[in-house]
Coordinates of C-alpha atoms in Angstrom, one line a residue:
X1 CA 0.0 0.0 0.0
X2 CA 1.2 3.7 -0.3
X3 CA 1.8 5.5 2.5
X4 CA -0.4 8.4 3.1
X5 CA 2.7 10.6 3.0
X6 CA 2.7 10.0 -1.0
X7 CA -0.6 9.8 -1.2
X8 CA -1.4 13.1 0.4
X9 CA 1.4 14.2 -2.1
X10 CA -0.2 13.1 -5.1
X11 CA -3.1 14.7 -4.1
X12 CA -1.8 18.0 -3.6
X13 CA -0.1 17.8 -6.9
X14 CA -3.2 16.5 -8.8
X15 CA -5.1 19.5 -6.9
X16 CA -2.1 21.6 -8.6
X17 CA -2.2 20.3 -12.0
X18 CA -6.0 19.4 -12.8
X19 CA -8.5 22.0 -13.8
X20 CA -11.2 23.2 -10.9
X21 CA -14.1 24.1 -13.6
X22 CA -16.0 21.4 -14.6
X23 CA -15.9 22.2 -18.2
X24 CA -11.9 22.2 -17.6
X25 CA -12.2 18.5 -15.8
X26 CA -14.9 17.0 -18.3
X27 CA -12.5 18.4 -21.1
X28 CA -9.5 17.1 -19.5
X29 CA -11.3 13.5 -19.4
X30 CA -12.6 13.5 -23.3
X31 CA -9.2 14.3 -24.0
X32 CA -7.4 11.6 -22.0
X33 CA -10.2 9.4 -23.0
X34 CA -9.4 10.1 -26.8
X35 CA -5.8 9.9 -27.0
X36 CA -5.6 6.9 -24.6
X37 CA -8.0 5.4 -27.2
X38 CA -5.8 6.4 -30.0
X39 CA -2.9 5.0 -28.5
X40 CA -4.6 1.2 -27.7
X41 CA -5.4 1.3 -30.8
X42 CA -2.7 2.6 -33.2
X43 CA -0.8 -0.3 -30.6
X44 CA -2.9 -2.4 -31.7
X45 CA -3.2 -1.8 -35.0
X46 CA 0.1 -1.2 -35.7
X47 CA 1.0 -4.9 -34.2
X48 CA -1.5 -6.2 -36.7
X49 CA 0.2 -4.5 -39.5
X50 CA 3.5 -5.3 -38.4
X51 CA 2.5 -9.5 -38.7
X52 CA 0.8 -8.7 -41.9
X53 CA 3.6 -6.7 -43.6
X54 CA 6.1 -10.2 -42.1
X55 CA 3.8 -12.5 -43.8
X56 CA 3.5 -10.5 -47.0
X57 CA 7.3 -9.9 -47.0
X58 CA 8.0 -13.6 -46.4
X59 CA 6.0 -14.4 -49.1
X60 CA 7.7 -12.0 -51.5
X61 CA 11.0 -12.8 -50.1
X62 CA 10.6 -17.0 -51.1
X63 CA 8.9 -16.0 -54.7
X64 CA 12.2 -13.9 -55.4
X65 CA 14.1 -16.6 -54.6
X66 CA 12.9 -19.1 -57.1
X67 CA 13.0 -16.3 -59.6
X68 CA 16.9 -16.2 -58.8
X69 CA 17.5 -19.3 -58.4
X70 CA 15.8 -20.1 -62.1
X71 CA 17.8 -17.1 -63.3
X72 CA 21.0 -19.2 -61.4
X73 CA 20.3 -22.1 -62.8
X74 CA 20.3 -20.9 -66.6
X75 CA 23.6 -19.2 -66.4
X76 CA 25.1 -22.0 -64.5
X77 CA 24.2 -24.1 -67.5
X78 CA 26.1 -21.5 -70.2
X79 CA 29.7 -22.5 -70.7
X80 CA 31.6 -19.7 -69.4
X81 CA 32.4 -17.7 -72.6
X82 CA 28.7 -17.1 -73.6
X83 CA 27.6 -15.8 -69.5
X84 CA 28.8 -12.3 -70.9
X85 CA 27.3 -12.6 -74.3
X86 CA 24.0 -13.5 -73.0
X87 CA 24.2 -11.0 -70.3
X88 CA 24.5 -8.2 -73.2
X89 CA 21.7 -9.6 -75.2
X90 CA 19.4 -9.2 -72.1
X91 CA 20.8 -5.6 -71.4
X92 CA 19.6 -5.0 -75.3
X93 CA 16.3 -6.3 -74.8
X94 CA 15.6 -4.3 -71.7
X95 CA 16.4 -6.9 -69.0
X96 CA 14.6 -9.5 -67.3
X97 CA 13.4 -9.6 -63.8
X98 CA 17.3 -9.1 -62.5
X99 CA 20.3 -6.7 -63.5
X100 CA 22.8 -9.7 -64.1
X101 CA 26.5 -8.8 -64.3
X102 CA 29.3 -11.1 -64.2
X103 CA 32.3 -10.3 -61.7
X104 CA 35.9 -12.4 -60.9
X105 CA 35.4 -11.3 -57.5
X106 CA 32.6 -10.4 -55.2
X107 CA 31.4 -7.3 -55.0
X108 CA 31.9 -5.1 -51.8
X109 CA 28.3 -3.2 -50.8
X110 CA 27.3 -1.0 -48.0
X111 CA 24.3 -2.8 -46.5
X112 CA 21.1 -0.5 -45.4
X113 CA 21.1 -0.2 -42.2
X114 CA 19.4 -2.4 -39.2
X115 CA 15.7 -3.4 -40.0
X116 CA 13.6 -6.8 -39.4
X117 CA 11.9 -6.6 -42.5
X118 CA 14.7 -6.5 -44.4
X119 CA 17.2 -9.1 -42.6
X120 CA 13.8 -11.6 -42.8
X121 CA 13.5 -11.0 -46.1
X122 CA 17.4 -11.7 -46.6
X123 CA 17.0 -15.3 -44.5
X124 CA 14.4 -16.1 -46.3
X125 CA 15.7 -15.9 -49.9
X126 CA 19.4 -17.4 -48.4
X127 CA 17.3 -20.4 -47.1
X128 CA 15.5 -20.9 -50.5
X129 CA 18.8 -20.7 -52.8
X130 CA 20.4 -23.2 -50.3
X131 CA 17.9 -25.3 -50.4
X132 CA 17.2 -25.3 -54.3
X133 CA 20.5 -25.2 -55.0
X134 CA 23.1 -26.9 -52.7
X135 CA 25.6 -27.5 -55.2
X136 CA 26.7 -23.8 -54.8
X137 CA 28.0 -22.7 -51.6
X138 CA 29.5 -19.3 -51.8
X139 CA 26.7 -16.7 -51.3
X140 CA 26.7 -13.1 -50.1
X141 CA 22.7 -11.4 -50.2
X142 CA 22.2 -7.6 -48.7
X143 CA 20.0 -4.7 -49.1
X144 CA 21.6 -1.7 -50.2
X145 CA 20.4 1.6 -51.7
X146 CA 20.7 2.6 -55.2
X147 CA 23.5 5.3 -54.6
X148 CA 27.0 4.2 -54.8
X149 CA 26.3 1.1 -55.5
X150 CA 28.7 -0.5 -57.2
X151 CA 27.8 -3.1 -60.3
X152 CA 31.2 -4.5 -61.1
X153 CA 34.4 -5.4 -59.6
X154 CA 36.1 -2.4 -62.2
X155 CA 34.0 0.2 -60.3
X156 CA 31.0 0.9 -61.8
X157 CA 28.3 2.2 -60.5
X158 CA 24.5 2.4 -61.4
X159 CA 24.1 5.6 -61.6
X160 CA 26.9 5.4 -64.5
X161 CA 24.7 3.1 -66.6
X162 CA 22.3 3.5 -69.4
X163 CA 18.7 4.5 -68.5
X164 CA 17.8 1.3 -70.7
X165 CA 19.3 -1.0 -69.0
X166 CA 18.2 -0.4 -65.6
X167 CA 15.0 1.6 -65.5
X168 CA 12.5 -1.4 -66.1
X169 CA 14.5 -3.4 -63.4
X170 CA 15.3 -0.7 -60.4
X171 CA 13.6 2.5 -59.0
X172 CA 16.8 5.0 -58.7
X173 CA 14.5 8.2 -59.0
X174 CA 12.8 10.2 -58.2
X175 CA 12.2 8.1 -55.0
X176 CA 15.0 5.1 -54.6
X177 CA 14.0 1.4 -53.6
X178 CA 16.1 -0.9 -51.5
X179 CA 17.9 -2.8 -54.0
X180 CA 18.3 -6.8 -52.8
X181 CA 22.0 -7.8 -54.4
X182 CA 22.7 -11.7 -54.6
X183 CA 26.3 -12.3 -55.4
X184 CA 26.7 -16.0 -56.2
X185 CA 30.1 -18.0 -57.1
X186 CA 29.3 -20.1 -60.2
X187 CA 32.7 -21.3 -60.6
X188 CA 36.4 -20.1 -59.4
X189 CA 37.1 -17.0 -60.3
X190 CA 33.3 -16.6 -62.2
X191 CA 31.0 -14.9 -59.6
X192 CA 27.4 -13.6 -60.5
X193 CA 25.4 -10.7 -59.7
X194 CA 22.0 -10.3 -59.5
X195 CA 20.1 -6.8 -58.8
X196 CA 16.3 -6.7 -58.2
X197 CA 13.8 -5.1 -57.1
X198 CA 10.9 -6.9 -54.2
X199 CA 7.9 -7.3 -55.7
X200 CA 6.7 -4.6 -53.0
X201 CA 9.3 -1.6 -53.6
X202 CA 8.5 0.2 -50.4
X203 CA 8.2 -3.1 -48.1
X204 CA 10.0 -1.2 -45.2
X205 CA 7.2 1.3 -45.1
X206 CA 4.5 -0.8 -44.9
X207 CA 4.7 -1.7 -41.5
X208 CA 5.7 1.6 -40.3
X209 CA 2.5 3.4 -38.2
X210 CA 4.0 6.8 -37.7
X211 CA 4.3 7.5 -41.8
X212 CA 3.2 11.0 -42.8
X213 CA 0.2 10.4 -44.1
X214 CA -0.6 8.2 -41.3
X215 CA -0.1 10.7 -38.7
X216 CA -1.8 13.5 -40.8
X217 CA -4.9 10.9 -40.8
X218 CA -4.6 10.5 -36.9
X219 CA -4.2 14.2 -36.4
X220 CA -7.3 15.2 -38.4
X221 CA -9.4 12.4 -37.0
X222 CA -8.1 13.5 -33.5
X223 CA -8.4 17.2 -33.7
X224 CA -11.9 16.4 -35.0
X225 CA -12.6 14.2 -31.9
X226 CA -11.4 16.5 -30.0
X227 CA -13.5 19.6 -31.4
X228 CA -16.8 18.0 -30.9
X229 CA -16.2 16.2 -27.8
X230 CA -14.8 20.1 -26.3
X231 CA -18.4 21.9 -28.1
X232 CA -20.1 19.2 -25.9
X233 CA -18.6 20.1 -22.9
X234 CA -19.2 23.3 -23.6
X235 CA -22.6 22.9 -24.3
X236 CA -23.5 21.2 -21.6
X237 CA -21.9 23.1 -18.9
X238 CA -22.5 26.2 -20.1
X239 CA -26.3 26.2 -18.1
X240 CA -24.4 25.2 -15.3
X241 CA -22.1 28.1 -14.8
X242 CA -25.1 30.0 -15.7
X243 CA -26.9 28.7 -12.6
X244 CA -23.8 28.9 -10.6
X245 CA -23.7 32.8 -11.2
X246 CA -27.0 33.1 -10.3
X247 CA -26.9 31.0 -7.3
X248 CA -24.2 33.3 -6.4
X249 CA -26.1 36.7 -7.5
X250 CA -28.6 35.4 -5.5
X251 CA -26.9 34.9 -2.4
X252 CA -25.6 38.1 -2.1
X253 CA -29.2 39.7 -2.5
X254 CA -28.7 41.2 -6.0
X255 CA -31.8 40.5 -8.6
X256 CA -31.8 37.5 -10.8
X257 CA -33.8 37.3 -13.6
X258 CA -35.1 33.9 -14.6
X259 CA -32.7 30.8 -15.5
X260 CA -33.9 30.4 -19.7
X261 CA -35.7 26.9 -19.7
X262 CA -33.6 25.4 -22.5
X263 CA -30.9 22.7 -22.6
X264 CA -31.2 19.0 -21.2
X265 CA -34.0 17.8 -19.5
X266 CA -32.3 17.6 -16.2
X267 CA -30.9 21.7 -16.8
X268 CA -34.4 22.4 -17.0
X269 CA -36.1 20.9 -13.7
X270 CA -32.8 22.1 -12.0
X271 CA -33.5 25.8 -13.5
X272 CA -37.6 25.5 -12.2
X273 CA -36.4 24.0 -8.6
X274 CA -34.2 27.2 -9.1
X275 CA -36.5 29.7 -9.3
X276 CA -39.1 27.9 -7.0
X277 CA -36.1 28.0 -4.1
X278 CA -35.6 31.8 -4.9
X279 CA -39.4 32.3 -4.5
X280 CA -39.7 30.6 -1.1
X281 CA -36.8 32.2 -0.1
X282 CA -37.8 35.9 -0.8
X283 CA -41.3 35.0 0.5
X284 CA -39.6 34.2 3.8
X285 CA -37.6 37.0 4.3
X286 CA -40.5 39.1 3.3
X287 CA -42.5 37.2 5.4
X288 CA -39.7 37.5 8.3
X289 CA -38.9 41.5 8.3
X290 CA -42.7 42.1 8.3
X291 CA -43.0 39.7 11.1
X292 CA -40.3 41.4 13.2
X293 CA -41.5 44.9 12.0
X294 CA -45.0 44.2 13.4
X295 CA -44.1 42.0 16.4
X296 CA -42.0 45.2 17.5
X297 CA -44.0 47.7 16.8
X298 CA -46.4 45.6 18.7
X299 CA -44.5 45.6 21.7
X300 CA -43.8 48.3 22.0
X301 CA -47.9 49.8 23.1
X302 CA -48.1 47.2 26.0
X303 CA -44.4 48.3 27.1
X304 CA -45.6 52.0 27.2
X305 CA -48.5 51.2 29.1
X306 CA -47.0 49.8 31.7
X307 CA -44.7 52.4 32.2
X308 CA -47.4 54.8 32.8
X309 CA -48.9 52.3 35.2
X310 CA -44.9 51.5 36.8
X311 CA -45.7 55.8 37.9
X312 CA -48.8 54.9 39.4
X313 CA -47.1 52.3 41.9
X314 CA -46.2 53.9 45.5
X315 CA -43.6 51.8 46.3
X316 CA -40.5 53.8 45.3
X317 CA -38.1 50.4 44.9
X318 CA -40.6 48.4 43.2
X319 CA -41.2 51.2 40.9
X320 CA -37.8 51.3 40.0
X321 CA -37.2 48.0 39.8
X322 CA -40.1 47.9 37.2
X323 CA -38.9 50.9 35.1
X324 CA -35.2 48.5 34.6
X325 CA -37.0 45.9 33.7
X326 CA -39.1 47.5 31.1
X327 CA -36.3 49.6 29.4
X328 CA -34.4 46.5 29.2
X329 CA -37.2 44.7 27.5
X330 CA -37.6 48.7 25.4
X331 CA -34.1 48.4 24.4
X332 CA -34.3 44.7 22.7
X333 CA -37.3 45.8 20.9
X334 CA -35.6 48.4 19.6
X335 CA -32.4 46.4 18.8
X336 CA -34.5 43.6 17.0
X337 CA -36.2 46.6 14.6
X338 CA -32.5 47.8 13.9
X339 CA -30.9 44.2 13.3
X340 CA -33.7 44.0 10.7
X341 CA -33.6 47.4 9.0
X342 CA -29.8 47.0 8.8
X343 CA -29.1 44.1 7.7
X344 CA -32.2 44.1 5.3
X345 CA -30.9 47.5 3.4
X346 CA -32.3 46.6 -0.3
X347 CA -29.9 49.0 -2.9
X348 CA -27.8 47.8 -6.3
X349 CA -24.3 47.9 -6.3
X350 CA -22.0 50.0 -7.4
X351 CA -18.8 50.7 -7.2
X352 CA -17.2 52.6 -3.8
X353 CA -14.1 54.2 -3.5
X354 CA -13.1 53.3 0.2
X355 CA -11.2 56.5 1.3
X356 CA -14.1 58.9 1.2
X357 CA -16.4 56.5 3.3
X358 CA -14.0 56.5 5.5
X359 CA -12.7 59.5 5.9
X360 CA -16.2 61.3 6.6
X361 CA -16.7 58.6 9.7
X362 CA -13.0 59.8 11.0
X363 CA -13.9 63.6 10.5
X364 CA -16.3 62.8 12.3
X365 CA -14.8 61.1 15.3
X366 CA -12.1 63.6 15.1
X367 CA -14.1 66.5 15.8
X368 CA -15.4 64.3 19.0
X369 CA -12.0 64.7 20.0
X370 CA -11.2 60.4 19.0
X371 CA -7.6 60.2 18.0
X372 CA -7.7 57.9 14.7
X373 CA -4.6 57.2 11.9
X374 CA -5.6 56.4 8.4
X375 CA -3.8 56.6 5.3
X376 CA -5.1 56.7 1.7
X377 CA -5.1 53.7 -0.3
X378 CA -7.0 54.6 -3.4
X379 CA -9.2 51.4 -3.7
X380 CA -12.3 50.8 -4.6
X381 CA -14.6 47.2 -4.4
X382 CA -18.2 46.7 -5.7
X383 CA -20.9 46.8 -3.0
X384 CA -23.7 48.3 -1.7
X385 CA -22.4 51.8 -0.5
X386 CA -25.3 52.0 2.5
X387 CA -24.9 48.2 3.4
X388 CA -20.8 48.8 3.6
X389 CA -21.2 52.0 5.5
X390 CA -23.2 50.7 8.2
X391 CA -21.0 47.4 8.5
X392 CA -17.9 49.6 8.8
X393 CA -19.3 52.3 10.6
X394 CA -20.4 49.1 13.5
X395 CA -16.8 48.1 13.9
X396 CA -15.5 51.7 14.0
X397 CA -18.1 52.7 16.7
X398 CA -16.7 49.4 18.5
X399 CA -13.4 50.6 18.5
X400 CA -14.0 54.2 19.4
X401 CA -15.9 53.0 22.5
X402 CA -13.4 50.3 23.7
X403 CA -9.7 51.7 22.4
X404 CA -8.0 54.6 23.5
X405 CA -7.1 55.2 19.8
X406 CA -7.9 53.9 16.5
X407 CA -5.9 52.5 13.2
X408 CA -7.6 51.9 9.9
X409 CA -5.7 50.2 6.8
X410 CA -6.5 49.6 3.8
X411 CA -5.2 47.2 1.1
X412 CA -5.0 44.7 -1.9
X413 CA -4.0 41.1 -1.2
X414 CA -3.5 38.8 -3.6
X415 CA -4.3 35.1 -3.6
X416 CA -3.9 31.9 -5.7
X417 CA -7.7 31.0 -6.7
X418 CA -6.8 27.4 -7.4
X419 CA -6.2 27.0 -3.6
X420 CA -10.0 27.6 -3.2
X421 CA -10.9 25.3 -5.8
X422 CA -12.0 28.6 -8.7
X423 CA -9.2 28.3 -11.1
X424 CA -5.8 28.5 -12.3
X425 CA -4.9 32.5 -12.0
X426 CA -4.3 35.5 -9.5
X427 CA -7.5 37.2 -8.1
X428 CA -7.3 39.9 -5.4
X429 CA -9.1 40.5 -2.2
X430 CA -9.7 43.9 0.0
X431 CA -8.6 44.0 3.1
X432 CA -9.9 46.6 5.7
X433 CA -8.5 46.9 8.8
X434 CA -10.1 48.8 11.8
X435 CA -7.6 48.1 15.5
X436 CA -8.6 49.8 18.3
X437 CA -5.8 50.0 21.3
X438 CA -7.4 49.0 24.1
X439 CA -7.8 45.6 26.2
X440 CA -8.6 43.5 23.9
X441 CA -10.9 40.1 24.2
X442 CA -10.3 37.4 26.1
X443 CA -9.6 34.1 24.3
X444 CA -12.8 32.0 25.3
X445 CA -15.2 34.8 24.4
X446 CA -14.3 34.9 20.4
X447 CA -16.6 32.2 19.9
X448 CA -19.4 33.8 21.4
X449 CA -18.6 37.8 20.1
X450 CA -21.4 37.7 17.0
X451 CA -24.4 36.1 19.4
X452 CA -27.2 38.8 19.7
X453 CA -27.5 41.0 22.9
X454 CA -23.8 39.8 24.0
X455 CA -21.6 42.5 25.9
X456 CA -18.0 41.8 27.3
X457 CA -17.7 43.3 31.0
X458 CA -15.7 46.2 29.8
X459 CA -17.9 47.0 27.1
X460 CA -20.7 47.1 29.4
X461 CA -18.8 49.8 31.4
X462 CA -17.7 51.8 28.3
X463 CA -20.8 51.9 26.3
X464 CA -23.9 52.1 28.6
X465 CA -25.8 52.6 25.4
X466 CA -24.9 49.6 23.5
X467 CA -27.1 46.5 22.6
X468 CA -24.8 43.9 21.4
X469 CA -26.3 43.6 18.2
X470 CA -23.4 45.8 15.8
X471 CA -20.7 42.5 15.3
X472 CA -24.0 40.5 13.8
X473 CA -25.1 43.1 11.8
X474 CA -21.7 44.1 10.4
X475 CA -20.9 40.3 9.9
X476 CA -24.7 39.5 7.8
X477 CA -23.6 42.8 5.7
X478 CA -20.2 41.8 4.9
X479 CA -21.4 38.1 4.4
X480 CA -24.1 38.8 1.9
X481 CA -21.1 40.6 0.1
X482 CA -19.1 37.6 0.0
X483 CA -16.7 38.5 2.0
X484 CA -16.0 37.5 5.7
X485 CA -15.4 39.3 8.6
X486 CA -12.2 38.2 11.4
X487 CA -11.8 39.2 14.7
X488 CA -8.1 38.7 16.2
X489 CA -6.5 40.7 19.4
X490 CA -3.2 42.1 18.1
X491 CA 0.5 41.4 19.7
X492 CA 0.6 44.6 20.7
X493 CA -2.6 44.9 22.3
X494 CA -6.0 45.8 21.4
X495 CA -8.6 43.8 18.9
X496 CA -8.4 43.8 15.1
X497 CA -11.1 43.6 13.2
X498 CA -10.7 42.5 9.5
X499 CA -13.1 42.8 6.9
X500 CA -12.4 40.8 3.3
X501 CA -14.2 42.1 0.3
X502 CA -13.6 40.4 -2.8
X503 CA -12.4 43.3 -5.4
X504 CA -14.6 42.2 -8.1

C-alpha cells in the first residue's frame, strides 16, 4: 500500500495540475479518454500491420528466390564464354526480372542499415537458394540503396549506366528502392550478380505506423474528436455556470432574472427547482422582516403602558425595579427593529471608493476629540455603498468606544484561486482593517462575540448605550457581500477587526 505521505502528495499535486471548472475537468477527461483510445489502438493496430507486412514480406522474399534461383540455374548451365554474351543480349532487350552482371570477384556493398523486415526477407531468400541449389555454396545477399552502389568489380556504378538497362529493373528516381543484391560464385574465379527489385518496392514502409500520411490521418481524426467532444462540454456546462452565477447573485441579494428553460431535460427541472427556491426564499424573508416589524412595533404599546402604570405604583423600589425591567425589555425591541432594518438594506451595487467612506466617519470622530490614523489607499470594491457603511461604521463605533485610539488600513492582497478550488490565475481581495488599542478580548469569548444581545464586561462599562447587536449586523452585511469578517486581538494589544471584500 502507499503511505499516506505520497498519497497526500499526489493529491496535492493533482489538486495543482488538474483544472477546478467542470468544463476544464470533463474536457481534461474527453481528451485523455481520446488519446488513450488512439494510443490502444494505433498499438494495436500497428502490431496487426507489423504481422501482416512479415507475412507479406516472407512471401515475397521466397517467390524472389525461385525467380533467382531459375535465373541461377540458366547461367550456370552456359559454358563460361557465352555468360557475358548473353548478359549483353538481355541488357539490349531491356532486361529481365534481374540486372545480371558477371564479376571475378565479389562485389563489396554498403548494406542499409538495421531493420527486421529487411534481414527476414534476406534469410528467407538465403534459405530458399540453399535449399534449391546446394551445389553452390559461396553466397553473399544484402540490401543496399541505389547510390554508390557498385555493379562491377572495375568500379562501376549504377548511376553510371544507361537508363535502358536499368530503368524497367530498379527504381533510382525520383524516390529510390532498396535494391536486394545476390552475389553468387558459379565457378572459381566466375561470380554472378544479381540486382532486383521486391515485388513490394517500399516493403519497409508498410509496416511503419507513424508514416506522414498516417499521422496526418490521426491528427485530423483527433483534432476532430477533439472539437466536438470540447463543443459538448461546452454545451452542456454552459447552463451550469449559468446557474452557478446566479446562485451566487442570488446569495448576495442582488436580482436575478429567470434561468432560460432550454438545454437538457435535467438543466431544465434544476433551472424551475431554481427559481421555485428563490421564490420561497424571498417570501420568507419578506414574510420575516414584516413579522419582526410588526411584532415590534407591537410591543412596543403594552411596554408603554405599563410604564405609565410603573408611575402609578407607590412603592418607590418596586417602581424602579419595574422601570429597569421594562427599558431593558424597550431596548431589545428596539435592537430587534434595527438588526432587521440594517441588515435588510435593499440597494444595487455599485462601485465605492473606500477613502471617502472612510474619511467622513474619521472627520467625524475627530471632531469628538477620538484620536484615529488612516492613510489613503485609493481602492475601490463593488458593493452596496449603505450596506458597507453601516457594517464599517459598526466596527469603527466598537473601536472608538473600547480603544484609546484607532488604526484603519486599507489594502489589496493577492491570492492563488486554485487553492479555493475557482481556477488557475491571481484574483485579489480587499482588506480593511479597523484596530482599536485597548484591552482587547479574552480568548474564550471569540466564539461567542457575533451572538445577539452579548456584551463583554468592559464593554458594558464603556458603552452604557450599547445592545450587542453591531458585530452580527456588520458580519450578515459583509457576508451577503461575500466577504468574511475576522476578529483577532493584536500582539501589541488591542482587537483587530478585518473585513475581506472580494475586489470584483
Amino acid at each position: 500500500m502507499i503511505p499516506d505521505t505520497y498519497q497526500r502528495f499526489f493529491a496535492r499535486v493533482l489538486a495543482r495540475v488538474l483544472p477546478h471548472s467542470l468544463l476544464g475537468q470533463l474536457s481534461l477527461v474527453m481528451v485523455l479518454g481520446v488519446l488513450v483510445t488512439q494510443l490502444v489502438g494505433g498499438v494495436i493496430w500497428s502490431a496487426q500491420l507489423r504481422n501482416k507486412s512479415e507475412i507479406e514480406t516472407r512471401i515475397a522474399a521466397q517467390h524472389l528466390a525461385h525467380s533467382a534461383v531459375s535465373a541461377i540455374r540458366y547461367f550456370k548451365s552456359l559454358p563460361a564464354n557465352y555468360r557475358p554474351l548473353m548478359i549483353q543480349q538481355l541488357r539490349e532487350m531491356g532486361g529481365t526480372r534481374f540486372f545480371v552482371n558477371a564479376n571475378a570477384t565479389p562485389i563489396l556493398l554498403t548494406p542499409i542499415g538495421k531493420n527486421a523486415l529487411a534481414d527476414m526477407a534476406s534469410q528467407t531468400v538465403l534459405k530458399t537458394l540453399r535449399e534449391e541449389l546446394p551445389f553452390l555454396s559461396g553466397f553473399k545477399l544484402a540490401f543496399a540503396w541505389p547510390d554508390d552502389l557498385n555493379v562491377s568489380d572495375d568500379g562501376l556504378k549504377i548511376a553510371d549506366l544507361p537508363d535502358n538497362w536499368v530503368q524497367h529493373i530498379l527504381l533510382i528516381k525520383p524516390n529510390p528502392a532498396p535494391i536486394l543484391v545476390i552475389q553468387i560464385q558459379l565457378e572459381p574465379g566466375q561470380w554472378l550478380y544479381l540486382a532486383a527489385l521486391m515485388p513490394n518496392p517500399y516493403f519497409l514502409e508498410s509496416n511503419g505506423p507513424l508514416s506522414p500520411d498516417r499521422l496526418m490521418l490521426q491528427a485530423l481524426s483527433l483534432a476532430a474528436v477533439l472539437l466536438l467532444s470540447i463543443l459538448v462540454v461546452r454545451w452542456t456546462t454552459r447552463p451550469l455556470a449559468a446557474l452557478s452565477d446566479a446562485a451566487e447573485a442570488f446569495g448576495k441579494g442582488d436580482t436575478v432574472p429567470d434561468l432560460p428553460e432550454t438545454g437538457s431535460r435535467e438543466f431544465v427541472k434544476t433551472a424551475r427547482a431554481f427559481r421555485a427556491m428563490r421564490d420561497r426564499i424571498k417570501r420568507y424573508l419578506e414574510d420575516r422582516e414584516k413579522l419582526f416589524a410588526s411584532i415590534s412595533h407591537d410591543l412596543r404599546t403594552p411596554i408603554t403602558r405599563l410604564k405609565l402604570r410603573t408611575e402609578l405604583l407607590d412603592d418607590d423600589a418596586m417602581r424602579a425595579d419595574f422601570h429597569e425591567d421594562l427599558d431593558e425589555l424597550d431596548m431589545m425591541v428596539k435592537g430587534a427593529l434595527q438588526s432587521v432594518k440594517d441588515s435588510d438594506i435593499h440597494e444595487n451595487r455599485t462601485e465605492v471608493r473606500l477613502d471617502p467612506l472612510i474619511q467622513r466617519m474619521i472627520r467625524d470622530a475627530q471632531m469628538a476629540g477620538h484620536a484615529v490614523a488612516f492613510t489613503e489607499s485609493g481602492l475601490t470594491v463593488m458593493a452596496k455603498p449603505l450596506a458597507l457603511k453601516r457594517a464599517i461604521g459598526n466596527l469603527f463605533d466598537n473601536a472608538l468606544f473600547y480603544g484609546e485610539r484607532v488604526t484603519i488600513s486599507v489594502r489589496r492582497h493577492a491570492i492563488n484561486s486554485s487553492e479555493q478550488g475557482i481556477d488557475n490565475r491571481e484574483l485579489d481581495d480587499i482588506k480593511i482593517e479597523i484596530r482599536d488599542h485597548g484591552p482587547g478580548v479574552p480568548e474564550d469569548a471569540f466564539s461567542s462575540l457575533f451572538q445577539p444581545y452579548l456584551r463583554l464586561a468592559h464593554g458594558r462599562e464603556q458603552n452604557v448605550g450599547g445592545m450587542g447587536l453591531g458585530l452580527g449586523i456588520a458580519r450578515n452585511i459583509i457576508q451577503a457581500h461575500g466577504g468574511e469578517l475576522l476578529l483577532a486581538n493584536h500582539a501589541e494589544g488591542g482587537l483587530v477587526a478585518t473585513i475581506v471584500l472580494p475586489h470584483r
